[in-house]
PDB file of C-alpha atoms in Angstrom:
ATOM      1  CA  UNK A   1      94.984 103.350 130.131  1.00  0.00           C
ATOM      2  CA  UNK A   2      91.374 104.132 129.290  1.00  0.00           C
ATOM      3  CA  UNK A   3      88.842 101.653 130.580  1.00  0.00           C
ATOM      4  CA  UNK A   4      85.341 101.170 129.260  1.00  0.00           C
ATOM      5  CA  UNK A   5      82.878  99.182 131.356  1.00  0.00           C
ATOM      6  CA  UNK A   6      79.539  98.080 129.951  1.00  0.00           C
ATOM      7  CA  UNK A   7      76.455  97.199 131.945  1.00  0.00           C
ATOM      8  CA  UNK A   8      72.753  96.728 131.433  1.00  0.00           C
ATOM      9  CA  UNK A   9      72.674  93.535 129.433  1.00  0.00           C
ATOM     10  CA  UNK A  10      70.417  90.629 130.261  1.00  0.00           C
ATOM     11  CA  UNK A  11      67.561  88.432 129.138  1.00  0.00           C
ATOM     12  CA  UNK A  12      64.482  90.099 127.682  1.00  0.00           C
ATOM     13  CA  UNK A  13      61.449  88.916 125.767  1.00  0.00           C
ATOM     14  CA  UNK A  14      60.668  89.709 122.156  1.00  0.00           C
ATOM     15  CA  UNK A  15      59.465  93.303 121.894  1.00  0.00           C
ATOM     16  CA  UNK A  16      61.049  94.347 125.170  1.00  0.00           C
ATOM     17  CA  UNK A  17      63.559  97.056 125.952  1.00  0.00           C
ATOM     18  CA  UNK A  18      66.983  97.360 127.522  1.00  0.00           C
ATOM     19  CA  UNK A  19      69.347 100.233 128.100  1.00  0.00           C
ATOM     20  CA  UNK A  20      73.058  99.535 127.896  1.00  0.00           C
ATOM     21  CA  UNK A  21      75.502 101.809 129.651  1.00  0.00           C
ATOM     22  CA  UNK A  22      79.197 102.332 129.065  1.00  0.00           C
ATOM     23  CA  UNK A  23      81.247 104.051 131.743  1.00  0.00           C
ATOM     24  CA  UNK A  24      84.569 105.565 130.724  1.00  0.00           C
ATOM     25  CA  UNK A  25      87.434 105.928 133.183  1.00  0.00           C
ATOM     26  CA  UNK A  26      88.369 109.289 131.670  1.00  0.00           C
ATOM     27  CA  UNK A  27      86.587 112.231 130.146  1.00  0.00           C
ATOM     28  CA  UNK A  28      84.798 111.222 126.959  1.00  0.00           C
ATOM     29  CA  UNK A  29      85.472 114.642 125.481  1.00  0.00           C
ATOM     30  CA  UNK A  30      88.775 113.197 124.259  1.00  0.00           C
ATOM     31  CA  UNK A  31      87.017 110.663 122.034  1.00  0.00           C
ATOM     32  CA  UNK A  32      86.211 111.607 118.481  1.00  0.00           C
ATOM     33  CA  UNK A  33      83.666 108.813 118.154  1.00  0.00           C
ATOM     34  CA  UNK A  34      81.991 106.487 120.604  1.00  0.00           C
ATOM     35  CA  UNK A  35      80.136 103.443 119.425  1.00  0.00           C
ATOM     36  CA  UNK A  36      78.373 100.215 120.221  1.00  0.00           C
ATOM     37  CA  UNK A  37      79.261  97.033 118.379  1.00  0.00           C
ATOM     38  CA  UNK A  38      77.819  93.568 118.730  1.00  0.00           C
ATOM     39  CA  UNK A  39      78.907  90.051 117.973  1.00  0.00           C
ATOM     40  CA  UNK A  40      76.544  87.136 117.701  1.00  0.00           C
ATOM     41  CA  UNK A  41      77.776  83.526 117.924  1.00  0.00           C
ATOM     42  CA  UNK A  42      79.490  82.495 114.718  1.00  0.00           C
ATOM     43  CA  UNK A  43      79.296  85.972 113.244  1.00  0.00           C
ATOM     44  CA  UNK A  44      81.668  88.873 112.845  1.00  0.00           C
ATOM     45  CA  UNK A  45      81.536  91.872 115.106  1.00  0.00           C
ATOM     46  CA  UNK A  46      79.372  94.571 113.567  1.00  0.00           C
ATOM     47  CA  UNK A  47      78.738  98.244 114.191  1.00  0.00           C
ATOM     48  CA  UNK A  48      75.380  98.920 115.807  1.00  0.00           C
ATOM     49  CA  UNK A  49      75.533 102.682 116.323  1.00  0.00           C
ATOM     50  CA  UNK A  50      78.010 105.483 116.782  1.00  0.00           C
ATOM     51  CA  UNK A  51      77.989 109.097 117.889  1.00  0.00           C
ATOM     52  CA  UNK A  52      80.565 111.787 117.178  1.00  0.00           C
ATOM     53  CA  UNK A  53      81.674 114.668 119.355  1.00  0.00           C
ATOM     54  CA  UNK A  54      79.275 117.044 117.616  1.00  0.00           C
ATOM     55  CA  UNK A  55      76.361 114.722 118.273  1.00  0.00           C
ATOM     56  CA  UNK A  56      75.990 113.172 114.850  1.00  0.00           C
ATOM     57  CA  UNK A  57      74.723 109.625 114.975  1.00  0.00           C
ATOM     58  CA  UNK A  58      74.860 106.655 112.677  1.00  0.00           C
ATOM     59  CA  UNK A  59      72.940 103.384 112.910  1.00  0.00           C
ATOM     60  CA  UNK A  60      73.022  99.996 111.301  1.00  0.00           C
ATOM     61  CA  UNK A  61      70.016  99.516 109.052  1.00  0.00           C
ATOM     62  CA  UNK A  62      68.853  96.605 111.187  1.00  0.00           C
ATOM     63  CA  UNK A  63      68.399  98.810 114.279  1.00  0.00           C
ATOM     64  CA  UNK A  64      67.253 102.124 112.800  1.00  0.00           C
ATOM     65  CA  UNK A  65      64.124 103.382 114.481  1.00  0.00           C
ATOM     66  CA  UNK A  66      64.550 100.964 117.398  1.00  0.00           C
ATOM     67  CA  UNK A  67      67.897 101.865 119.007  1.00  0.00           C
ATOM     68  CA  UNK A  68      69.173 105.231 120.202  1.00  0.00           C
ATOM     69  CA  UNK A  69      72.757 106.073 121.122  1.00  0.00           C
ATOM     70  CA  UNK A  70      73.618 109.001 123.364  1.00  0.00           C
ATOM     71  CA  UNK A  71      76.584 110.532 125.200  1.00  0.00           C
ATOM     72  CA  UNK A  72      76.551 112.148 128.645  1.00  0.00           C
ATOM     73  CA  UNK A  73      79.584 114.378 129.060  1.00  0.00           C
ATOM     74  CA  UNK A  74      78.812 115.167 132.690  1.00  0.00           C
ATOM     75  CA  UNK A  75      78.896 111.498 133.646  1.00  0.00           C
ATOM     76  CA  UNK A  76      81.375 110.283 131.009  1.00  0.00           C
ATOM     77  CA  UNK A  77      78.863 107.717 129.875  1.00  0.00           C
ATOM     78  CA  UNK A  78      77.518 106.409 126.594  1.00  0.00           C
ATOM     79  CA  UNK A  79      74.152 104.718 126.386  1.00  0.00           C
ATOM     80  CA  UNK A  80      72.319 102.498 123.950  1.00  0.00           C
ATOM     81  CA  UNK A  81      68.569 102.471 124.375  1.00  0.00           C
ATOM     82  CA  UNK A  82      67.189  99.383 122.677  1.00  0.00           C
ATOM     83  CA  UNK A  83      63.466  99.075 122.033  1.00  0.00           C
ATOM     84  CA  UNK A  84      61.355  96.546 120.169  1.00  0.00           C
ATOM     85  CA  UNK A  85      64.036  93.924 120.646  1.00  0.00           C
ATOM     86  CA  UNK A  86      64.101  90.887 118.395  1.00  0.00           C
ATOM     87  CA  UNK A  87      65.784  87.492 118.784  1.00  0.00           C
ATOM     88  CA  UNK A  88      68.245  88.501 116.071  1.00  0.00           C
ATOM     89  CA  UNK A  89      69.497  91.257 118.389  1.00  0.00           C
ATOM     90  CA  UNK A  90      70.942  88.566 120.641  1.00  0.00           C
ATOM     91  CA  UNK A  91      74.690  89.150 120.899  1.00  0.00           C
ATOM     92  CA  UNK A  92      77.498  90.383 123.085  1.00  0.00           C
ATOM     93  CA  UNK A  93      77.472  94.170 122.920  1.00  0.00           C
ATOM     94  CA  UNK A  94      80.733  96.073 123.139  1.00  0.00           C
ATOM     95  CA  UNK A  95      81.434  99.713 123.859  1.00  0.00           C
ATOM     96  CA  UNK A  96      84.079 101.335 121.671  1.00  0.00           C
ATOM     97  CA  UNK A  97      85.857 104.669 121.825  1.00  0.00           C
ATOM     98  CA  UNK A  98      88.074 106.186 119.171  1.00  0.00           C
ATOM     99  CA  UNK A  99      90.726 108.743 119.990  1.00  0.00           C
ATOM    100  CA  UNK A 100      92.769 110.568 117.397  1.00  0.00           C
ATOM    101  CA  UNK A 101      96.295 111.630 118.286  1.00  0.00           C
ATOM    102  CA  UNK A 102      99.161 111.100 115.865  1.00  0.00           C
ATOM    103  CA  UNK A 103      97.292 107.929 114.988  1.00  0.00           C
ATOM    104  CA  UNK A 104      93.851 106.568 115.740  1.00  0.00           C
ATOM    105  CA  UNK A 105      93.601 104.652 119.006  1.00  0.00           C
ATOM    106  CA  UNK A 106      90.654 102.434 119.782  1.00  0.00           C
ATOM    107  CA  UNK A 107      89.487 101.269 123.184  1.00  0.00           C
ATOM    108  CA  UNK A 108      87.085  98.411 123.892  1.00  0.00           C
ATOM    109  CA  UNK A 109      85.012  97.298 126.818  1.00  0.00           C
ATOM    110  CA  UNK A 110      84.696  93.690 127.908  1.00  0.00           C
ATOM    111  CA  UNK A 111      81.188  93.293 126.527  1.00  0.00           C
ATOM    112  CA  UNK A 112      77.747  92.636 127.944  1.00  0.00           C
ATOM    113  CA  UNK A 113      75.426  89.829 126.869  1.00  0.00           C
ATOM    114  CA  UNK A 114      71.992  90.634 125.488  1.00  0.00           C
ATOM    115  CA  UNK A 115      69.635  87.729 124.924  1.00  0.00           C
ATOM    116  CA  UNK A 116      66.205  88.173 123.388  1.00  0.00           C
ATOM    117  CA  UNK A 117      63.807  85.264 123.703  1.00  0.00           C
ATOM    118  CA  UNK A 118      61.079  84.615 121.165  1.00  0.00           C
TER     119      UNK A 118
END
């Protein structure tokens, strides 16, 4: 069973930066897409950013120009660099990995809390 473990969350002031890390228990080469989602209190989980095996990236409009997603195949890690943080970025951030076999299988981490104070 694949495990994804997030780290790097915490409390930061408006305009600050954080880098989230996601460690996979197996080689991330197997994953077609890796992504970061977030869920704020009372809201649905939403896609923040994703990156495919060929390096293509996709970002939510609300984070474009501020967040950067990256994959490290040597370390089996995925990162989310978050700059110019705003209070509306406050949420639990989840790492996600998508594997395609006969069907699509998704794996989730347990989440890490990010809180941005104004």
